[in-house]
Short mmCIF file of C-alpha atoms in Angstrom, two decimals:
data_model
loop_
_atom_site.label_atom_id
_atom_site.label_comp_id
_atom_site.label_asym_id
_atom_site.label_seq_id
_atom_site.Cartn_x
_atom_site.Cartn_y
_atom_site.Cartn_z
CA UNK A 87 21.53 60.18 -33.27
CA UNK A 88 23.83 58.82 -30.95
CA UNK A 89 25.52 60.97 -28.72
CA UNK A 90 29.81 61.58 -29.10
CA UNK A 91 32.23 62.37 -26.70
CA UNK A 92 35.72 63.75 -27.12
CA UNK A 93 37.71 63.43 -23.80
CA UNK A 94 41.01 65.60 -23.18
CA UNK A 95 43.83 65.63 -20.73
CA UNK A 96 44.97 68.92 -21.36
CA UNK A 97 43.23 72.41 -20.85
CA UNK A 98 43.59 75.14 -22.42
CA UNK A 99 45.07 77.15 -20.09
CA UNK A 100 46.72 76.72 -16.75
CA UNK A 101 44.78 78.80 -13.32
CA UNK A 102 46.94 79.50 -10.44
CA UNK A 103 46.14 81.25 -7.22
CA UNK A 104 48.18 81.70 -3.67
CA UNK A 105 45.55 79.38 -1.79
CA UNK A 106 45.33 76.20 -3.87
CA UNK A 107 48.23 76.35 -6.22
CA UNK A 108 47.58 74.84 -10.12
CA UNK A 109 43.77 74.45 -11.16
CA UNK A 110 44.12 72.49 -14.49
CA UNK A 111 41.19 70.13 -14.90
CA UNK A 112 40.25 67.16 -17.35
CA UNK A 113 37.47 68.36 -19.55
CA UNK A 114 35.02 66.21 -21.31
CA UNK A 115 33.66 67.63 -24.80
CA UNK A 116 30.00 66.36 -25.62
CA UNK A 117 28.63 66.59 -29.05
CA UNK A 118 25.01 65.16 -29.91
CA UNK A 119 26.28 64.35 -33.35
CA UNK A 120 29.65 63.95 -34.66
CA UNK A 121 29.58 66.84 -37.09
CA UNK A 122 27.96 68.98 -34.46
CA UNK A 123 30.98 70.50 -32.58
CA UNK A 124 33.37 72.61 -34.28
CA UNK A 125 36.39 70.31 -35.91
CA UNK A 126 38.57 73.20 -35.68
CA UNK A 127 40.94 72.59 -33.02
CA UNK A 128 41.00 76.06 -31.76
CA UNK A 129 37.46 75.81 -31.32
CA UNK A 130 37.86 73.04 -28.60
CA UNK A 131 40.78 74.64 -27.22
CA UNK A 132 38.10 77.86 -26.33
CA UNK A 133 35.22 76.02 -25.25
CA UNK A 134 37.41 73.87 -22.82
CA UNK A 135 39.48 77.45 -21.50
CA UNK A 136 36.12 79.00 -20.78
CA UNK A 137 34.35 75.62 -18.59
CA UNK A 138 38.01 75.72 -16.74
CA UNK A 139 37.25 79.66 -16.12
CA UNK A 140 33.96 79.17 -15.16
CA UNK A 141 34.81 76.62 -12.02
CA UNK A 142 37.78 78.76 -11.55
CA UNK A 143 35.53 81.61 -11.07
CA UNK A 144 32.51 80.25 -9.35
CA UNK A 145 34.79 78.25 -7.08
CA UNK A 146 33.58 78.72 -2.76
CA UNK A 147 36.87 78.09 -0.24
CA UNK A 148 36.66 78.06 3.47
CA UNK A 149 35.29 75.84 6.63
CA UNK A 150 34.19 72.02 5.45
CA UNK A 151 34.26 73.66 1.37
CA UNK A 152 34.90 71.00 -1.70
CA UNK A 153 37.95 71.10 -3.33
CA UNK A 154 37.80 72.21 -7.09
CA UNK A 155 36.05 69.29 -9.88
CA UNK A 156 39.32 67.36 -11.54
CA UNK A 157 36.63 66.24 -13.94
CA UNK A 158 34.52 68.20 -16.21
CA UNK A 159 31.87 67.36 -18.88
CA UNK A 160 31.17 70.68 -21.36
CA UNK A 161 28.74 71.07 -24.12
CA UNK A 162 29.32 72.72 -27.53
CA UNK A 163 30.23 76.52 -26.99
CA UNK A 164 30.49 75.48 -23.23
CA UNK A 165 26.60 76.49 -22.49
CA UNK A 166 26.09 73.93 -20.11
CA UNK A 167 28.64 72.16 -18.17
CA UNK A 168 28.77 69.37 -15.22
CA UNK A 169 31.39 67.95 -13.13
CA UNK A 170 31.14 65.39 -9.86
CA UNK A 171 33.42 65.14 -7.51
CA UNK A 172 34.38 64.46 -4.04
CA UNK A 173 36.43 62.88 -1.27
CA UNK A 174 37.41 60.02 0.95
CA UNK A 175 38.10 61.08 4.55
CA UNK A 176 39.82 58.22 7.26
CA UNK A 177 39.84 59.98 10.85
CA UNK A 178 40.72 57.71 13.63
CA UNK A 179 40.77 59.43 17.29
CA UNK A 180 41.35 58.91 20.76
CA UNK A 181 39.58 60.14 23.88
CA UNK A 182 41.88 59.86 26.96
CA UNK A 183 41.46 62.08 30.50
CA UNK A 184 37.72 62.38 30.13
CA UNK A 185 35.57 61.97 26.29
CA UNK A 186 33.29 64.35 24.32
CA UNK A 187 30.58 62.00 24.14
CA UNK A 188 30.39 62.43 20.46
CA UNK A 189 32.27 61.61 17.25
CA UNK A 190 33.32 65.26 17.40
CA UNK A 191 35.03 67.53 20.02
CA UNK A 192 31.66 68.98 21.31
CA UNK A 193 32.60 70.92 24.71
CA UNK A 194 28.37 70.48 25.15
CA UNK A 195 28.66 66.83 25.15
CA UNK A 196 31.20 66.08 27.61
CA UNK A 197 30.38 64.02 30.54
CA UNK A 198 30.43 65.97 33.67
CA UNK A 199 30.45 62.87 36.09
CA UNK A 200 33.24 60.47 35.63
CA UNK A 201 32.73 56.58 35.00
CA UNK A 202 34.43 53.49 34.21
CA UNK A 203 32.68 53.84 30.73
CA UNK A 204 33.73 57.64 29.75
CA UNK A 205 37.47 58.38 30.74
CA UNK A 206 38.62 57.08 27.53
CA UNK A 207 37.55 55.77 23.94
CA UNK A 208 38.72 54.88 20.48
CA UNK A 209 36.91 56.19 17.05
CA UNK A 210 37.57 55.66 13.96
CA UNK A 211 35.35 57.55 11.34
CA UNK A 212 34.83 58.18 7.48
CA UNK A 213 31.29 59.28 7.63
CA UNK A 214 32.62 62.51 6.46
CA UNK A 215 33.28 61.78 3.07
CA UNK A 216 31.81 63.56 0.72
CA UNK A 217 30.69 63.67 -2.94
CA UNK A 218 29.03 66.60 -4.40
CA UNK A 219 27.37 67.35 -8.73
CA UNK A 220 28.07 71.03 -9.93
CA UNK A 221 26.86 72.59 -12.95
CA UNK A 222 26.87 75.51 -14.70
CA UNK A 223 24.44 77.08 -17.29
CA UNK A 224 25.37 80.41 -19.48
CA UNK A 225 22.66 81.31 -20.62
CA UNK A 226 21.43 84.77 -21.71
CA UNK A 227 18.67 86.26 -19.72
CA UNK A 228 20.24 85.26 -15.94
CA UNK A 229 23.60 85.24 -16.67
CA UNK A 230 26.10 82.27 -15.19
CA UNK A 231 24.04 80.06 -13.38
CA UNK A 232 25.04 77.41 -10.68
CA UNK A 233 23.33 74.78 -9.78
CA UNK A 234 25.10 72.65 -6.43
CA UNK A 235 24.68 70.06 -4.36
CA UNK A 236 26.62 67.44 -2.15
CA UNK A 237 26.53 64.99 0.57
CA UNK A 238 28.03 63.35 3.09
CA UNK A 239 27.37 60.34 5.38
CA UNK A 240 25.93 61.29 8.83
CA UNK A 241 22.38 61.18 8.29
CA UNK A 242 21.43 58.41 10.38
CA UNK A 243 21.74 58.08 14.00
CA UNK A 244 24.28 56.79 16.07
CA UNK A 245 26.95 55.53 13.67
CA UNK A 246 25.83 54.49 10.93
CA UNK A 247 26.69 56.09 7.25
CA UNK A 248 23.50 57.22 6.39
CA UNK A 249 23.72 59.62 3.44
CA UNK A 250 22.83 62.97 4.06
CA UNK A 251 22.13 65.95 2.30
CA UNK A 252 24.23 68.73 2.80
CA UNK A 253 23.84 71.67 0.12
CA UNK A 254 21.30 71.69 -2.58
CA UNK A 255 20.74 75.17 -3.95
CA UNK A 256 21.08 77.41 -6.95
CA UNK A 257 22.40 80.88 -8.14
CA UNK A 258 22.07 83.62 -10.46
CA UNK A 259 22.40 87.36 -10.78
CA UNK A 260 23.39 87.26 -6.66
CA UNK A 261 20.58 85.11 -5.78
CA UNK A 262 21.01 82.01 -4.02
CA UNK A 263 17.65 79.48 -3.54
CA UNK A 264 18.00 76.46 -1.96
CA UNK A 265 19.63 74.67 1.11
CA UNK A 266 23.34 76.58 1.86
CA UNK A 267 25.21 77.24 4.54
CA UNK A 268 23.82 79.78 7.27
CA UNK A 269 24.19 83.82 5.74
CA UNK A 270 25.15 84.27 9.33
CA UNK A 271 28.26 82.32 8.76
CA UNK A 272 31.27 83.81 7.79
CA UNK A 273 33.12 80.50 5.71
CA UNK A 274 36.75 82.15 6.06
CA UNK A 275 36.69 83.15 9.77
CA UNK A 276 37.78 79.46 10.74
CA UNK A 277 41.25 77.27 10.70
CA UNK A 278 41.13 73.98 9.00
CA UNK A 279 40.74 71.58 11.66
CA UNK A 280 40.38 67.60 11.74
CA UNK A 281 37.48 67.75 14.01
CA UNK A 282 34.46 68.09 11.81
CA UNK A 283 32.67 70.34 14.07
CA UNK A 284 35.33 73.12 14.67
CA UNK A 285 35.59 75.66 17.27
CA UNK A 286 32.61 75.56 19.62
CA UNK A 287 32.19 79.49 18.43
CA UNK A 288 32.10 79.30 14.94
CA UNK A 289 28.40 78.86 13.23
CA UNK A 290 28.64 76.67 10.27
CA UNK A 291 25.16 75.39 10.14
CA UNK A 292 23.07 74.91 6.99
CA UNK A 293 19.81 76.52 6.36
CA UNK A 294 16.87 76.54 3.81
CA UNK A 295 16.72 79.88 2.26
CA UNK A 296 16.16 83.14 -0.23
CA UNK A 297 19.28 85.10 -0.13
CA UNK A 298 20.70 87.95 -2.10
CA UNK A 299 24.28 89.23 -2.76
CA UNK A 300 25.81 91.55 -3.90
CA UNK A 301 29.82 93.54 -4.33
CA UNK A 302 31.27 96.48 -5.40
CA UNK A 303 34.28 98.94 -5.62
CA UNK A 304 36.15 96.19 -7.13
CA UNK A 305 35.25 93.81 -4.88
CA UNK A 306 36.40 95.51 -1.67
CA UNK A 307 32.90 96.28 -0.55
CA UNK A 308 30.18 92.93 -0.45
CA UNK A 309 26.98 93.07 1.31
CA UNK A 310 24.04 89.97 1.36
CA UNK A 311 20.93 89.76 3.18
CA UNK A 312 18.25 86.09 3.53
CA UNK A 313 15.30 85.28 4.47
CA UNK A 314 16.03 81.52 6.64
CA UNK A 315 14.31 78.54 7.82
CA UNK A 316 13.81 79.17 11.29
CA UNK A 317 15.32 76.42 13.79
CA UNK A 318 14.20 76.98 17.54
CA UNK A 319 15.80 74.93 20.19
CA UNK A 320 13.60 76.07 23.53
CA UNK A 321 13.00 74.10 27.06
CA UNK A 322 9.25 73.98 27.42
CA UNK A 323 6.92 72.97 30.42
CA UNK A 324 3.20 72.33 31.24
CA UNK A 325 2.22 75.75 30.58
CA UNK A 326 5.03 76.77 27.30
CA UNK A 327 4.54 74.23 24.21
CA UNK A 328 6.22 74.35 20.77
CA UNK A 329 5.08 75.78 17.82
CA UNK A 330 5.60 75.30 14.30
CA UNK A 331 7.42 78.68 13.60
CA UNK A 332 5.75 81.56 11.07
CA UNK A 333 8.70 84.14 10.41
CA UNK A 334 11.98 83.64 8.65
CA UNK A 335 15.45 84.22 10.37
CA UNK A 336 16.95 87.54 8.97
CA UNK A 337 21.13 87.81 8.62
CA UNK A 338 22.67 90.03 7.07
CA UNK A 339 26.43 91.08 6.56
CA UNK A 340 28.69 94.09 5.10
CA UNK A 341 32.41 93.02 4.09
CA UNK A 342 35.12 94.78 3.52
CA UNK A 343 38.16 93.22 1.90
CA UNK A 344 41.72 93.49 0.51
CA UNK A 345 44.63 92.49 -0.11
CA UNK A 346 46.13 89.85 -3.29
CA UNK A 347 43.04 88.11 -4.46
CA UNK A 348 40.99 89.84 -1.80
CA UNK A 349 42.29 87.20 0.84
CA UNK A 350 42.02 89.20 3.91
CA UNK A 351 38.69 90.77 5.01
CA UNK A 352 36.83 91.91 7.83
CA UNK A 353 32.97 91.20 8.41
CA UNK A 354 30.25 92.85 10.53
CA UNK A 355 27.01 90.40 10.59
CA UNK A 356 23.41 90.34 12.18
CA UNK A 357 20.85 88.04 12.79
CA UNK A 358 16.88 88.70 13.20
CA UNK A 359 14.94 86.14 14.69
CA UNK A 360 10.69 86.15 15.58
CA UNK A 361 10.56 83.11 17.57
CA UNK A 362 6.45 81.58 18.39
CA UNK A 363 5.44 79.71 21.50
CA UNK A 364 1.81 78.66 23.35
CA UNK A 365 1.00 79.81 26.73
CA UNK A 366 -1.46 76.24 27.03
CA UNK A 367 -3.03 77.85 30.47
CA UNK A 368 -4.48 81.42 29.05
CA UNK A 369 -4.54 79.41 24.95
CA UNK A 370 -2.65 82.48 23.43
CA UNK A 371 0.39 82.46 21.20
CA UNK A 372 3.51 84.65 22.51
CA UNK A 373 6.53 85.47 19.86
CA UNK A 374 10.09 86.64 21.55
CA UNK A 375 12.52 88.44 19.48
CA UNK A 376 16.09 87.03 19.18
CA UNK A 377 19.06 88.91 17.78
CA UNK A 378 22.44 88.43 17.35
CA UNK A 379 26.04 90.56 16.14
CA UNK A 380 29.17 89.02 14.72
CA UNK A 381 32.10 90.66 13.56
CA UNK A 382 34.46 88.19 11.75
CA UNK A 383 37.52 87.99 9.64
CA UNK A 384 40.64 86.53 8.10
CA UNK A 385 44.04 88.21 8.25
CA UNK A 386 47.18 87.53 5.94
CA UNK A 387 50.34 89.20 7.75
CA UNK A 388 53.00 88.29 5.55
CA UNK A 389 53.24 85.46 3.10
CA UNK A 390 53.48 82.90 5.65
CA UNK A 391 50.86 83.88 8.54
CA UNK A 392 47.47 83.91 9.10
CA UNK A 393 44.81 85.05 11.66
CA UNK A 394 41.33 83.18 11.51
CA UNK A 395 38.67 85.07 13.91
CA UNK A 396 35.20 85.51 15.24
CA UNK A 397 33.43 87.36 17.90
CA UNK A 398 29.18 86.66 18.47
CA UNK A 399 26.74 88.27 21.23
CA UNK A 400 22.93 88.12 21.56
CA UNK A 401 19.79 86.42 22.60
CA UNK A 402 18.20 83.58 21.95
CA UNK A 403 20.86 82.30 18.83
CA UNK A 404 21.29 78.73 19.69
CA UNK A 405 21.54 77.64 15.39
CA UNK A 406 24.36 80.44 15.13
CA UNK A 407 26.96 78.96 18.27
CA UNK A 408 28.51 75.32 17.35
CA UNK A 409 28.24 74.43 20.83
CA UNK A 410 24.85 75.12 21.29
CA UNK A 411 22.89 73.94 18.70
CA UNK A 412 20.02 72.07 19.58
CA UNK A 413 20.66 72.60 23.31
CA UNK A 414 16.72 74.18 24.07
CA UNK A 415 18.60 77.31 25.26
CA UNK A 416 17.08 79.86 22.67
CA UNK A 417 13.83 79.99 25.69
CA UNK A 418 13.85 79.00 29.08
CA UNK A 419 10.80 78.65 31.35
CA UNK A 420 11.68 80.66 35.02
CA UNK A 421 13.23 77.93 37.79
CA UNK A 422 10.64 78.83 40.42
CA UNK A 423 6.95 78.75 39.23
CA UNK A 424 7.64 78.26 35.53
CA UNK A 425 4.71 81.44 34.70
CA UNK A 426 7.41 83.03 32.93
CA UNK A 427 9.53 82.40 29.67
CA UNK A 428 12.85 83.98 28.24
CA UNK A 429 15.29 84.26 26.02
CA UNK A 430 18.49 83.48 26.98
CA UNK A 431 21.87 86.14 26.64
CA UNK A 432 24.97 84.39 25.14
CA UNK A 433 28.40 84.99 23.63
CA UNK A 434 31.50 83.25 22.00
CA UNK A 435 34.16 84.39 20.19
CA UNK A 436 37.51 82.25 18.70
CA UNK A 437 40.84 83.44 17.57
CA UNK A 438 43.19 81.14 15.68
CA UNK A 439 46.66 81.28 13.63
CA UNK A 440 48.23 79.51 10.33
CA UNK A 441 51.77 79.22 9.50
CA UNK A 442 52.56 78.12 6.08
CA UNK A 443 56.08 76.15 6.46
CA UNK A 444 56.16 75.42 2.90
CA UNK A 445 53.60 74.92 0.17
CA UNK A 446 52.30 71.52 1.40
CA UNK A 447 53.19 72.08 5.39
CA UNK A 448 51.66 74.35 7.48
CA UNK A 449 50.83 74.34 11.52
CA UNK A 450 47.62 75.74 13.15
CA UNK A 451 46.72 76.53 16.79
CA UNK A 452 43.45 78.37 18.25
CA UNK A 453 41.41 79.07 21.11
CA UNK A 454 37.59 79.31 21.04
CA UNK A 455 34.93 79.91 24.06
CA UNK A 456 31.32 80.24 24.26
CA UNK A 457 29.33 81.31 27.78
CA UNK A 458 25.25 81.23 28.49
CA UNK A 459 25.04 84.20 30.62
CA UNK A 460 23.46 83.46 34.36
CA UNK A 461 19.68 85.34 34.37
CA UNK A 462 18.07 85.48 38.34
CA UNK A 463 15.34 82.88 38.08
CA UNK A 464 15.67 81.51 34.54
CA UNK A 465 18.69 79.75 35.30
CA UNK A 466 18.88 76.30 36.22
CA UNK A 467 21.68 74.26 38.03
CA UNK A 468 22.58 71.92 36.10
CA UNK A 469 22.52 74.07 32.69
CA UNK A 470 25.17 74.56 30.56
CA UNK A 471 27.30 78.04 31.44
CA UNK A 472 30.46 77.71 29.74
CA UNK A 473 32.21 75.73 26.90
CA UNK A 474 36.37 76.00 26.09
CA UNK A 475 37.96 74.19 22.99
CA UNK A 476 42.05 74.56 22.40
CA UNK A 477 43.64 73.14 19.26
CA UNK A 478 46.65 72.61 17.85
CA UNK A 479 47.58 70.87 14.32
CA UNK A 480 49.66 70.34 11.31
CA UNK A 481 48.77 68.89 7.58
CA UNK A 482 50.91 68.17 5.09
CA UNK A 483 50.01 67.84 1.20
CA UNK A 484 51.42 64.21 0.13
CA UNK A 485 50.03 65.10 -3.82
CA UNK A 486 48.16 67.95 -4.56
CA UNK A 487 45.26 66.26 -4.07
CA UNK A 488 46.27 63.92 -0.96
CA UNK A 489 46.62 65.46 2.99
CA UNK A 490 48.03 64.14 6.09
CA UNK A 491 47.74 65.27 9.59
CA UNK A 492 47.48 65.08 13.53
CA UNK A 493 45.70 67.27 15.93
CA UNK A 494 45.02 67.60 19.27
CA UNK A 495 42.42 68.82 21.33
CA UNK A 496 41.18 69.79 25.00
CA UNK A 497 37.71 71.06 25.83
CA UNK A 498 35.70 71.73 29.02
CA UNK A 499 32.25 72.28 30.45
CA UNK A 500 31.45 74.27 33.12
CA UNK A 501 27.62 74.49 34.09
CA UNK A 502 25.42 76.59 35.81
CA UNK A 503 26.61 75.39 39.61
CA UNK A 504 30.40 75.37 38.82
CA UNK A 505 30.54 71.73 37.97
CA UNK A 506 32.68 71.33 35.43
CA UNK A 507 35.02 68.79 33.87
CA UNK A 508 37.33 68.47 30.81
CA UNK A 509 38.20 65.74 27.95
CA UNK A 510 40.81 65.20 25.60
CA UNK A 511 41.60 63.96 21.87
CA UNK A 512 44.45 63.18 19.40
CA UNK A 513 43.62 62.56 15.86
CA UNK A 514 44.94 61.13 12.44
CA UNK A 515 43.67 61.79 9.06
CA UNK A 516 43.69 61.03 5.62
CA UNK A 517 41.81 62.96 3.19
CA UNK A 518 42.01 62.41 -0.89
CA UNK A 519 40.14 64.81 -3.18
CA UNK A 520 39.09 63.19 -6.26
#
């Protein structure tokens, strides 16, 4: 029989919280036969309160996070629902005093000798649009469970607008399977920021994982714990070769929050890592252990004001620092014979303030630094010592669901030998949720 859909503009009740204002979403009703949902008004009316309570609940705010679904589809007795969403983003920038050779503000990336070609450059970029598909099945044996994924539009190289999968992953009774964001990261420790990459000390990276959470005490007290896809980023030579890793990255984090809504928190993280690599001369296999500590946070001080922070130290943690992903640091070979391989000490922390003018304007500043640590004979001139990025920005809400604003930014490089040079960048954007 063919299927019949009864579409509403009006929920059945209105959501508000501090952060986003109004949640009050179009919701679909789906019926595989017209006498097969209730007729009784009141009926609807339920079944469309609990699908809005159910996104309202399962909803995930912080660094690079979707906005809420406007649109909703919900099945009889809402035991399955789906909504799709997304955005357009328009950033155009300019590079001027020195670039970051990159279409984000990457301290790693910037040019340490000057040419005619990299004192200055224009972008203009919407490969950072997004759309994402969320659903969510009540069922009876696992509870709520979420299904999510989304995408943007970096996934080829160079330029290009390649689609690319970002999150793919479900969850139920505190698990979480699938492709997420790192454990390690903490999604509320960072400003909002027109540069897609952020602070060059913050860790949003996404992983492949098995991870398990958990909160009590009213939600004051929230622990998790993952087994990860291990990433290794190492500088090999003729004697140190790659190897397809054999032992999951281990974070783990205890929270403690409070506050309205549980807005402000503090975080203490850690991060396990068993990282493989050949020794070709003596045809043996050698693992290193890796570790990192993070302590993390958001602070509210007032209505108005807010304090975004993170602090990370350890070894060999190259996927946990922004600015030193993929840079082979986790191992380095020793600068004189090369018989000898490390892992390499490193630290970053950033600290960064919001001031809420009104409810659609509000102004944000920050500092962030990371440093690779100088080790006698496993360091190497021309390697990468020491990354700053300062920011400064405002946004303003046009509709609830359209943003303006301008940033700017200066980073600099320092390496290994005291070379060093710097780059700056002012930036427009238009983002529209939909």
């Amino acid at each position: 029989m063919a299927a019949i859909l009864f579409a509403t503009t009006a929920s059945a009740q209105r959501y508000v919280d501090s952060v986003q204002g109004e949640y009050d979403p179009t919701i679909y009703l789906i019926s595989v036969q017209e006498s097969g949902y209730p007729n009784d008004c009141c009926d609807k009316l339920q079944t469309m309160s609990q699908a809005t309570q159910d996104y309202y609940d399962t909803h995930r705010a912080g660094f690079q996070q979707v906005d809420r679904p406007q649109f909703v589809f919900a099945t009889k007795n809402n035991r399955f629902s789906l909504a799709l969403g997304g955005s357009i983003v328009m950033r155009t920038s300019y590079d001027f005093d020195g670039i970051s050779d990159s279409r984000d503000f990457i301290p790693y990336d910037i040019p340490l000798t000057e040419t005619y070609n990299n004192r200055q450059q224009l972008l203009m970029d919407a490969s950072t649009s997004r759309l994402f598909l969320k659903s969510i099945a009540n069922t009876r044996t696992l509870g709520r469970v979420v299904i999510f994924a989304d995408a943007d539009f970096r996934g080829g190289s160079g330029r290009s607008y390649t689609p690319r999968l970002r999150s793919a992953y479900v969850s139920f009774l505190g698990f979480t399977l699938g492709r997420d964001v790192t454990t390690f990261c903490d999604l509320k420790a960072a400003p909002t920021t027109i540069d897609f990459q952020g602070p060059n000390a913050y860790n949003f990276n996404f992983a492949t994982m098995i991870r398990y959470e958990f909160s009590f005490a009213d939600d004051v007290l929230s622990a998790g714990v993952a087994a990860e896809m291990p990433h290794v980023s190492a500088t090999y030579n003729y004697k140190f070769l790659e190897m397809r890793q054999r032992v999951p990255d281990i974070p783990v984090y205890l929270q403690v929050a409070w506050g309205p809504e549980r807005r402000s928190h503090l975080r203490a993280s850690a991060v396990f890592r068993n990282m493989y690599v050949r020794n070709d001369v003596v045809k043996e296999n050698k693992s290193l252990f890796g570790w990192g500590t993070q302590l993390s946070g958001t602070v509210g001080v007032g209505p108005w004001f807010r304090i975004f922070m993170n602090g990370i130290y350890g070894q060999g943690i190259t996927p946990y620092i922004q600015d030193l992903t993929g840079s082979g640091l986790d191992m380095l070979p020793d600068n004189g014979t090369g018989e000898e391989i490390k892992v390499q000490k490193m630290w970053g922390w950033q600290a960064a303030g919001q001031i809420g003018l009104s409810t659609r304007l509000f102004l944000s500043g920050g500092y962030s630094m990371v440093q690779v640590e100088r080790e006698n004979d496993f360091s190497f001139a021309n390697e990468y010592h020491q990354g700053r990025y300062i920011f400064g920005n405002i946004f303003y809400s046009l509709t609830p669901r359209c943003r303006i604003g301008a940033e700017y930014l200066y980073g600099s490089r320092k390496n290994m030998d005291s070379v060093k040079n710097h780059a700056n960048r002012v930036s427009l954007q238009l983002q529209y949720n939909f």
